[in-house]
mmCIF file of C-alpha atoms in Angstrom:
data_model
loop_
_atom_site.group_PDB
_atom_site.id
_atom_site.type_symbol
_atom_site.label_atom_id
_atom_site.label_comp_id
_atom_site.label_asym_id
_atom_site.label_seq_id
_atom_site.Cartn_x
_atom_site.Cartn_y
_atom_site.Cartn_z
ATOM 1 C CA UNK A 63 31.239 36.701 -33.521
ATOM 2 C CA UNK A 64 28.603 35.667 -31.103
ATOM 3 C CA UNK A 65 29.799 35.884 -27.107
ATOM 4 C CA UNK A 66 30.581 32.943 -25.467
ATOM 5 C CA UNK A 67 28.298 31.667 -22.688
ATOM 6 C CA UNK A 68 29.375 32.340 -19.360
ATOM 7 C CA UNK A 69 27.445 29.834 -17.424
ATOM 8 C CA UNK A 70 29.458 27.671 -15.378
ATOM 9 C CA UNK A 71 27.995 24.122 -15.162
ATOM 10 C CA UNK A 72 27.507 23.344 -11.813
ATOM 11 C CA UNK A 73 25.478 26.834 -12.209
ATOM 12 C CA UNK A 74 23.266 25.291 -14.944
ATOM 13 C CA UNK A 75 22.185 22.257 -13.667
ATOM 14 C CA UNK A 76 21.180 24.313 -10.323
ATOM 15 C CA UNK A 77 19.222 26.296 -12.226
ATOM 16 C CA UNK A 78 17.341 22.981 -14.117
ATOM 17 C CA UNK A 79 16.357 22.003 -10.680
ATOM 18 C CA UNK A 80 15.069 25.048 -9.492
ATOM 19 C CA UNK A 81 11.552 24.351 -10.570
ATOM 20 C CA UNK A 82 11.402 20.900 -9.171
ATOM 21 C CA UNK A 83 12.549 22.138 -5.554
ATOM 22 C CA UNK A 84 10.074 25.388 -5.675
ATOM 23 C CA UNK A 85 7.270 22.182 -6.601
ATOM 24 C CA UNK A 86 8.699 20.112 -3.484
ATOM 25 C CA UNK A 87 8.801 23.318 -1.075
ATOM 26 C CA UNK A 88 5.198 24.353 -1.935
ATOM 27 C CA UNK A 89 3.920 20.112 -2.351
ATOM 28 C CA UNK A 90 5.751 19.111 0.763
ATOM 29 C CA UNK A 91 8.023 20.714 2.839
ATOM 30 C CA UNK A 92 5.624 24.067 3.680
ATOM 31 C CA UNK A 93 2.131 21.632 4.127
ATOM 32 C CA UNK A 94 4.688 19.119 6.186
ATOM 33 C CA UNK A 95 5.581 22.120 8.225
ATOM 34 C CA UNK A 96 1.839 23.923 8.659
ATOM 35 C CA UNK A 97 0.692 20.239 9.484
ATOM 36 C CA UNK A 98 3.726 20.073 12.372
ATOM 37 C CA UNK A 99 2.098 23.859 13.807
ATOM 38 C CA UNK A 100 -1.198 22.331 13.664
ATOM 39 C CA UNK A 101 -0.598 19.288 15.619
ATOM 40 C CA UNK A 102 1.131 21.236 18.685
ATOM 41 C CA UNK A 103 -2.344 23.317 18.599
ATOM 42 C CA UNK A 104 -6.418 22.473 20.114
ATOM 43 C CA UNK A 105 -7.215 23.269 16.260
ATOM 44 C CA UNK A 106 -10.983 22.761 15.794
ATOM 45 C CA UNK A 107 -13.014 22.809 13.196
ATOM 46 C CA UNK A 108 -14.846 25.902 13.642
ATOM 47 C CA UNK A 109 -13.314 28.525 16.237
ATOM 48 C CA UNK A 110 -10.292 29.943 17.184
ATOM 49 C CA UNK A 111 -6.878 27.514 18.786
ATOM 50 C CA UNK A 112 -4.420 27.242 20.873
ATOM 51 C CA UNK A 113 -0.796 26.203 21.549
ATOM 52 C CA UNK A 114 -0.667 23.098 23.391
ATOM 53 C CA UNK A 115 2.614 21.981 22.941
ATOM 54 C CA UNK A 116 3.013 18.358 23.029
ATOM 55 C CA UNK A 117 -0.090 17.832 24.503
ATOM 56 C CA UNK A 118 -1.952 16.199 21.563
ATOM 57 C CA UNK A 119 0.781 13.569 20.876
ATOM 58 C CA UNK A 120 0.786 12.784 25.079
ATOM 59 C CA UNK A 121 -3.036 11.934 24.748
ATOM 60 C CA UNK A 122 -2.866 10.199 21.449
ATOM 61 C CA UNK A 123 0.192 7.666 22.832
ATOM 62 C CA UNK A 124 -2.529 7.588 26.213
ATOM 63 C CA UNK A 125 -5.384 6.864 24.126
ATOM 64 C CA UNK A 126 -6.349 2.670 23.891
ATOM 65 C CA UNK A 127 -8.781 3.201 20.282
ATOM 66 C CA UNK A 128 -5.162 4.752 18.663
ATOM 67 C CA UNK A 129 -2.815 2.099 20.042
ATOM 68 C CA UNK A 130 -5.581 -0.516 19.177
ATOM 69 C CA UNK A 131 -5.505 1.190 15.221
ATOM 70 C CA UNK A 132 -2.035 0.980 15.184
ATOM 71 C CA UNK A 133 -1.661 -2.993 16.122
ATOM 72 C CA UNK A 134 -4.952 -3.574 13.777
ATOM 73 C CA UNK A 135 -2.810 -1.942 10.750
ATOM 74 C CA UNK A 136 0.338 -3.957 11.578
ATOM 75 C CA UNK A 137 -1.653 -7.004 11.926
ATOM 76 C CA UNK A 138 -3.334 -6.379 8.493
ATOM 77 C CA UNK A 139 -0.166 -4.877 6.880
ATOM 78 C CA UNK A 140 1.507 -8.835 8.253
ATOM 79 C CA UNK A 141 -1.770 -10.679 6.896
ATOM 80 C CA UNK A 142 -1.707 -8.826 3.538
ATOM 81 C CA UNK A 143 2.077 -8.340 2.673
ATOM 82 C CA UNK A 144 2.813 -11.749 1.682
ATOM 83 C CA UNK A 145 0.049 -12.933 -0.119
ATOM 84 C CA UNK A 146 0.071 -10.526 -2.440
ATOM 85 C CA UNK A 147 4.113 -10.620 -3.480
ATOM 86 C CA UNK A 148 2.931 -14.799 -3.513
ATOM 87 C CA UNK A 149 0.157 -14.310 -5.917
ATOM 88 C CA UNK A 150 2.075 -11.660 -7.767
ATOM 89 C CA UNK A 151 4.605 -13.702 -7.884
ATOM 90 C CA UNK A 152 2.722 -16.513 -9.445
ATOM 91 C CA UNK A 153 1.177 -14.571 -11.679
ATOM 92 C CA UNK A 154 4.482 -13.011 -13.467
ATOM 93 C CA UNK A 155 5.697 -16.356 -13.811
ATOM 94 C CA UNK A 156 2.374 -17.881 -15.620
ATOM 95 C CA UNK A 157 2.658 -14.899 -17.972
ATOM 96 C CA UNK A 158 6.388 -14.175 -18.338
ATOM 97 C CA UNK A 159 6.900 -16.122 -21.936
ATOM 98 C CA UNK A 160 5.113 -14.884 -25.242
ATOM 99 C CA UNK A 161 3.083 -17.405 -25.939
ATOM 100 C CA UNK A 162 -0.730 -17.104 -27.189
ATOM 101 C CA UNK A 163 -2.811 -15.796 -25.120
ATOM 102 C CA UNK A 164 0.006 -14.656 -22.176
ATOM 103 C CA UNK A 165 -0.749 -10.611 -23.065
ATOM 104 C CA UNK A 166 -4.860 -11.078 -22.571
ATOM 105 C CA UNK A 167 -3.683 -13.102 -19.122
ATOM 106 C CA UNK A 168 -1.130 -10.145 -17.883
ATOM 107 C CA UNK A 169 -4.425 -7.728 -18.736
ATOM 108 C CA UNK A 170 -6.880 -9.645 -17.284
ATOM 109 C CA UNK A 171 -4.730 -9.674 -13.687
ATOM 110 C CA UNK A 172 -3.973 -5.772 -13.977
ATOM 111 C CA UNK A 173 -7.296 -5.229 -14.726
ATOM 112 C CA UNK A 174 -8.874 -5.263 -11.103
ATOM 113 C CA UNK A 175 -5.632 -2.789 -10.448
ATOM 114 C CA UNK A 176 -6.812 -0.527 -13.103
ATOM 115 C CA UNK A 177 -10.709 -0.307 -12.104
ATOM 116 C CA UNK A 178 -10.070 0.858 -8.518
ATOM 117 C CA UNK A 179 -10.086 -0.334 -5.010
ATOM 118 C CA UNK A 180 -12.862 1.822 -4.182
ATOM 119 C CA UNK A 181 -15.118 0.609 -6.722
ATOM 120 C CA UNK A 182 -14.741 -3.064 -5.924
ATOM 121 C CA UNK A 183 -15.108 -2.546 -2.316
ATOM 122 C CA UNK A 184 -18.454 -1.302 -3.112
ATOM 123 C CA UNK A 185 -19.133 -4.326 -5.002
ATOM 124 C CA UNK A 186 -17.835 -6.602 -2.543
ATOM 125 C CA UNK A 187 -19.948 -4.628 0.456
ATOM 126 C CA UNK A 188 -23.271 -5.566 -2.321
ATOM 127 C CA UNK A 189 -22.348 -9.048 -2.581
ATOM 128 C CA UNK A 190 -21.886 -9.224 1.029
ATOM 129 C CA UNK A 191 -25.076 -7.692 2.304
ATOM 130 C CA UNK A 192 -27.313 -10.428 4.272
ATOM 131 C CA UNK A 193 -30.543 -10.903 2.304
ATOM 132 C CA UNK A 194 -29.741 -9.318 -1.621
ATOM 133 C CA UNK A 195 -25.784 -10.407 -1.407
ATOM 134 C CA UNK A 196 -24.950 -13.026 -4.361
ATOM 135 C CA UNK A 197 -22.448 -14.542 -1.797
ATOM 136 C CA UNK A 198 -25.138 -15.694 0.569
ATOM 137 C CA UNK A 199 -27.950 -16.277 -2.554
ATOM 138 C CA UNK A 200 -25.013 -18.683 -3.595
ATOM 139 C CA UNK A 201 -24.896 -20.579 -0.004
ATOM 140 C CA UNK A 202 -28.502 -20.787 0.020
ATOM 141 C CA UNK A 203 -28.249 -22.992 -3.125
ATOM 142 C CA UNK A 204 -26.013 -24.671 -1.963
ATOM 143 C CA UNK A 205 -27.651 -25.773 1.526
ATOM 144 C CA UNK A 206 -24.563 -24.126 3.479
ATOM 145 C CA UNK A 207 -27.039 -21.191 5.334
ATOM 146 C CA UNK A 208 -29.793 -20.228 5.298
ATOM 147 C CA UNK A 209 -29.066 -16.780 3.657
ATOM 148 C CA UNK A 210 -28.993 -14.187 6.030
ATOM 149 C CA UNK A 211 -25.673 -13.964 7.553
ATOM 150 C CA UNK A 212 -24.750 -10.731 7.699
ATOM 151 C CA UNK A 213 -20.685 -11.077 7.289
ATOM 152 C CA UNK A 214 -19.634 -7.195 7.320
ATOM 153 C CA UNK A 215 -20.862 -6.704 11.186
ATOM 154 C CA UNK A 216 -18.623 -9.439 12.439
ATOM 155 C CA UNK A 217 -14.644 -8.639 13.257
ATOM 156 C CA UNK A 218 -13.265 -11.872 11.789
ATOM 157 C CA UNK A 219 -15.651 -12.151 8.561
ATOM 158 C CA UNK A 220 -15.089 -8.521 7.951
ATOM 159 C CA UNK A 221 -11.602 -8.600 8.263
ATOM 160 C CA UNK A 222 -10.740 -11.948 6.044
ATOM 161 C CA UNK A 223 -13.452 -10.130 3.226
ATOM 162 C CA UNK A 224 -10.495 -6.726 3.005
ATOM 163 C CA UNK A 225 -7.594 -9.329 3.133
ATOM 164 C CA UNK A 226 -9.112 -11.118 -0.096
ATOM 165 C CA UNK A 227 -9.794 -8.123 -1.810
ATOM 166 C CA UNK A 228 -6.619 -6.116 -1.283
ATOM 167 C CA UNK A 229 -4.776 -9.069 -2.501
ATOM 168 C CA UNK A 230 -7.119 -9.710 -5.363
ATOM 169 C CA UNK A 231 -6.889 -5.855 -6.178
ATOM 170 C CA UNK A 232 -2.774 -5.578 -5.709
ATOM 171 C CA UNK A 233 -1.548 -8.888 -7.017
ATOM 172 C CA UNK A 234 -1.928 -7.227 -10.417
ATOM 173 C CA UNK A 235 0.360 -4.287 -9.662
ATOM 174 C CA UNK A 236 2.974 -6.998 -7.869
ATOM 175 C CA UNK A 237 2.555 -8.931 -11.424
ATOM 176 C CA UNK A 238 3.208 -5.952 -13.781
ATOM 177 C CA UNK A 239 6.733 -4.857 -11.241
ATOM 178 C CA UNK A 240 8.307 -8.307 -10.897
ATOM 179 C CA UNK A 241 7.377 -9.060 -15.058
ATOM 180 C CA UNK A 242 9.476 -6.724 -16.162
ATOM 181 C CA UNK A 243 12.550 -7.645 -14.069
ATOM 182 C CA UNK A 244 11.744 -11.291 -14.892
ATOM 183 C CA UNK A 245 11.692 -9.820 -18.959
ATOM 184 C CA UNK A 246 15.049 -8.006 -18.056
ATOM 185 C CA UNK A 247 17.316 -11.691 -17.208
ATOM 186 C CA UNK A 248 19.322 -12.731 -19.822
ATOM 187 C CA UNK A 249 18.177 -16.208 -21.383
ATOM 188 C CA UNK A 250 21.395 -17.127 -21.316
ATOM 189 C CA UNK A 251 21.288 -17.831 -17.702
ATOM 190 C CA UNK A 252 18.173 -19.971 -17.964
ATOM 191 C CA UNK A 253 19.641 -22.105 -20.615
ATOM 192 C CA UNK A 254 23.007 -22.529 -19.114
ATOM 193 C CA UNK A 255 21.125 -23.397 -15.820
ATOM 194 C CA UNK A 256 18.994 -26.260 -18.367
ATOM 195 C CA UNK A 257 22.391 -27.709 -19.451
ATOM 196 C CA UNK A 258 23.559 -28.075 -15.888
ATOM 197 C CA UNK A 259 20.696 -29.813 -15.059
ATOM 198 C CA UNK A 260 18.949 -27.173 -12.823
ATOM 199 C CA UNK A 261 15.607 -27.789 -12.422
ATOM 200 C CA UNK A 262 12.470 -25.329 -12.752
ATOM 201 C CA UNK A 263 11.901 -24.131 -8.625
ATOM 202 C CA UNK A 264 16.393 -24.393 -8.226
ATOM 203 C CA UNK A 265 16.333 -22.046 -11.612
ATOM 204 C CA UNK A 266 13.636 -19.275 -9.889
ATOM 205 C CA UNK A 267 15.742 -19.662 -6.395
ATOM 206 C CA UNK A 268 19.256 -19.297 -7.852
ATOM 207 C CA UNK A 269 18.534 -17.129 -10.938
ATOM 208 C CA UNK A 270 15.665 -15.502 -11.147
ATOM 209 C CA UNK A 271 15.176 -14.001 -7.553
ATOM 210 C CA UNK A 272 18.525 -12.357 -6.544
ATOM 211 C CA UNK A 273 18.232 -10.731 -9.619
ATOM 212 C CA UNK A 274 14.544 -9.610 -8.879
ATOM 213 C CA UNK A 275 15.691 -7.800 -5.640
ATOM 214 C CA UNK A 276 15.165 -4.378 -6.928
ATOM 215 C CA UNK A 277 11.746 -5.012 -8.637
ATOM 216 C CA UNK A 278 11.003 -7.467 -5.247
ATOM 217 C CA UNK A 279 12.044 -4.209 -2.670
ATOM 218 C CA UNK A 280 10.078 -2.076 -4.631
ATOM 219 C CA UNK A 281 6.943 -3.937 -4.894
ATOM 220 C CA UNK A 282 6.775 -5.002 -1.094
ATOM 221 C CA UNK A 283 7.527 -1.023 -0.324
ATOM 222 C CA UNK A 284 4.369 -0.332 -2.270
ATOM 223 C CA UNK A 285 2.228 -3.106 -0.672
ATOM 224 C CA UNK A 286 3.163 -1.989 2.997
ATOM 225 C CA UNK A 287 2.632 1.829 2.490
ATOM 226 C CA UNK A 288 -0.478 0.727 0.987
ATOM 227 C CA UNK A 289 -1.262 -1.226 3.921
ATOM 228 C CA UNK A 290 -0.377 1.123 6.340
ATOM 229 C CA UNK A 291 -2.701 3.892 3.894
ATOM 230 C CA UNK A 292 -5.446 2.182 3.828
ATOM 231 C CA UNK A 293 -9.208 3.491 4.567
ATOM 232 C CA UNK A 294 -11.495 2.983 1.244
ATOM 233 C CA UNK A 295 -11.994 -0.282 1.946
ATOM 234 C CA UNK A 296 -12.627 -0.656 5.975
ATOM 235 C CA UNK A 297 -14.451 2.769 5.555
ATOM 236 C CA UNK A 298 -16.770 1.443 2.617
ATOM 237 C CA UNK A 299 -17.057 -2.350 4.023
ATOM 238 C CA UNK A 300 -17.066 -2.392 7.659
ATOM 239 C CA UNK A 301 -17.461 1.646 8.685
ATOM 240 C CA UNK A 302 -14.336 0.678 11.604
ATOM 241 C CA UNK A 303 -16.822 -1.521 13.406
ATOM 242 C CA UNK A 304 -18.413 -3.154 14.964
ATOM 243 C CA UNK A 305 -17.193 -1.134 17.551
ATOM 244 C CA UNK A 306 -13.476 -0.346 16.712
ATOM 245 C CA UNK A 307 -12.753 -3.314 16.039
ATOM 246 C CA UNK A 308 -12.035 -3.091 12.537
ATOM 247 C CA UNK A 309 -10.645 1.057 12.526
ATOM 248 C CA UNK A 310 -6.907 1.188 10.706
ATOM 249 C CA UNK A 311 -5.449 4.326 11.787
ATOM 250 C CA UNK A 312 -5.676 6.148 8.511
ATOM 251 C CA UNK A 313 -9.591 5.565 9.176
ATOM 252 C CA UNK A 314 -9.264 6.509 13.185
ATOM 253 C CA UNK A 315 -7.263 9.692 12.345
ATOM 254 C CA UNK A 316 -10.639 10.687 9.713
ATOM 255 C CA UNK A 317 -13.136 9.821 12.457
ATOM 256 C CA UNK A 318 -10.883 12.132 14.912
ATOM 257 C CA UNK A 319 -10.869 15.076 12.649
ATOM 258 C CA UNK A 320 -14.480 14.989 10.862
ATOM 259 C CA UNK A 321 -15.967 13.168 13.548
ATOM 260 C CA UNK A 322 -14.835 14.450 16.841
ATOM 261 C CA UNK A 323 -14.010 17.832 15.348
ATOM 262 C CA UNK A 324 -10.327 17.460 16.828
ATOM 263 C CA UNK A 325 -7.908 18.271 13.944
ATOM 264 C CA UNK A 326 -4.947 19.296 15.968
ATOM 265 C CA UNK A 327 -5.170 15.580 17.458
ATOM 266 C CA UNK A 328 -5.750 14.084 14.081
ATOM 267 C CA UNK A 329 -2.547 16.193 13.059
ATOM 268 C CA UNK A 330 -0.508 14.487 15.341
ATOM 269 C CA UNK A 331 -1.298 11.095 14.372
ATOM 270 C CA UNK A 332 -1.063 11.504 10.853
ATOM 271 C CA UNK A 333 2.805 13.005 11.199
ATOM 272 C CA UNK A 334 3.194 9.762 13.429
ATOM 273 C CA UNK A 335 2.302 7.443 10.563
ATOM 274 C CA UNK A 336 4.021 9.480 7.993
ATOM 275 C CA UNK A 337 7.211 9.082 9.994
ATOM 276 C CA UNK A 338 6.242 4.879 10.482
ATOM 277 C CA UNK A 339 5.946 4.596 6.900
ATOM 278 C CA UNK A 340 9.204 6.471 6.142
ATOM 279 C CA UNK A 341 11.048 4.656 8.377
ATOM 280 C CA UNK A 342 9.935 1.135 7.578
ATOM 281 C CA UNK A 343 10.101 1.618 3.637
ATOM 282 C CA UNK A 344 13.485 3.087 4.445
ATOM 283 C CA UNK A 345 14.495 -0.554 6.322
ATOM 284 C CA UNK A 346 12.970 -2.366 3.524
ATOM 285 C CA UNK A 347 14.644 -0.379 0.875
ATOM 286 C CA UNK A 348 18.242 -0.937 2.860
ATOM 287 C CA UNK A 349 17.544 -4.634 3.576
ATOM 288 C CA UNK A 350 16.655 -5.578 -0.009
ATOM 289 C CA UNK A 351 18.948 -3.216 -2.095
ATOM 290 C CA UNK A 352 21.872 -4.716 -4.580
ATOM 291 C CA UNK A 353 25.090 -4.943 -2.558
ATOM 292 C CA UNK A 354 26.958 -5.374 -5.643
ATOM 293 C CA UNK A 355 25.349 -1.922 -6.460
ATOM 294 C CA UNK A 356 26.555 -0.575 -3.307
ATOM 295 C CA UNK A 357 29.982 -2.001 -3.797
ATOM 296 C CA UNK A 358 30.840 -0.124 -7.157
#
């Protein structure tokens, strides 16, 4: 007769998740860590460092170009954030029902998603340029300039160009998240809400969005660490400038470290925003959850 297994349940399933906490240990927790030594050191790029305690994160809160990154990124992450849940928004409900032609409209929308932020923004930056851009070959046309304004070295310009295109690029993603909760609500709902004489914009208020909160949390979680992570496109568009003017802090904590040479400084910053991004995705994810969840 074959012997009976021994192992107890609670032992099994501790076993199962062995692998995925070795893969967290050696993904997360020991770089996390290293990073943490790194940031209380003078760690250069070339040549041996010191412990400096605290030091690094004294100068960083001290120094004007970080605090100036930091209100830049929460400006943009503001500017960004709701335009592209809007759009997304907009979109999911144009392409919600299966009629002809709504499956080549969802993959047209996704499709700037799935090509790559990097990729447009060098597009964009080509279209943009002052004498060979179509954007200004178009205004010339048109009588509007005369052709040569170069938009990229100006704050304003530079800034509204990254606004359109992060919410031209992310509306898709916002789109694909909020479709499928929309897909998920029963039609029963809808067409109770028709016989009571609810009207299109009441139906979406009272129906359709408290039952979108997860999809809703989940896409604005996504758009503000995305915010808060960006650097492709200020790096590729606008190089920070002019001046500063224009540096997120994901960009000001590359210039720091491959720049200036000052990783242990860099260090620090980076474990700042890590612990900003936690924290507010944390606060969104609290604000926006179910409560009926959290009451059963």
């Amino acid at each position: 007769m074959a012997a009976k297994s021994t192992t107890k349940p609670g032992r099994l399933g501790f076993m199962l998740t062995v692998p995925s906490l070795l893969l967290v240990l050696a993904l997360v927790i020991l770089p996390l860590g290293y990073a943490v030594v790194i940031s209380m050191t003078d760690f250069p790029l070339v040549g041996s460092y010191h412990y400096v305690g605290l030091a690094n994160y004294r100068t960083i809160f001290h120094d004007s170009q970080f605090l100036h990154a930091i209100l830049l990124t929460v400006v943009y992450t503001a500017i960004v954030t709701g335009p592209i849940f809007v759009v997304g928004y907009g979109l999911a409900m144009l392409t919600r029902s299966n009629r002809r032609g709504s499956t080549l409209l969802r993959t047209m929308f996704f499709l700037p998603y799935i090509v790559g932020l990097t990729f447009e923004s060098f597009i964009l930056y080509v279209e943009l340029q002052p004498d060979s851009g179509g954007v200004n070959f178009l205004l010339r046309i048109l009588g509007l300039t005369d052709g040569s304004t170069a938009w990229l070295v100006h704050t304003v310009p530079g800034m509204v160009a990254i606004c359109v295109l992060v919410v031209w690029f992310s509306s898709g993603l916002t789109m694909v998240l909020l479709l499928g909760g929309m897909q998920g609500v029963p039609r029963e709902l809808y067409e109770s809400a028709a016989l009571d004489g609810a009207g299109r914009w009441r139906t979406e208020l009272r129906i359709t969005l408290p039952l979108l909160r997860q999809p809703i949390a989940l896409s604005l979680i996504l758009s503000v660490i995305g915010s808060f992570l960006a650097f492709n496109q200020f790096e590729i568009l606008t190089q920070g400038g002019p001046g500063t003017s224009t540096t997120p802090v994901v960009l000001w904590i590359y210039q720091v470290a491959f720049t200036q040479g000052l990783i242990g400084k860099a260090t620090a910053g980076a474990l700042l925003l890590v612990v900003a991004v936690a924290a507010i995705s944390a606060g969104q994810f609290i604000l926006l959850r179910d409560p009926e969840a959290n009451a059963r």
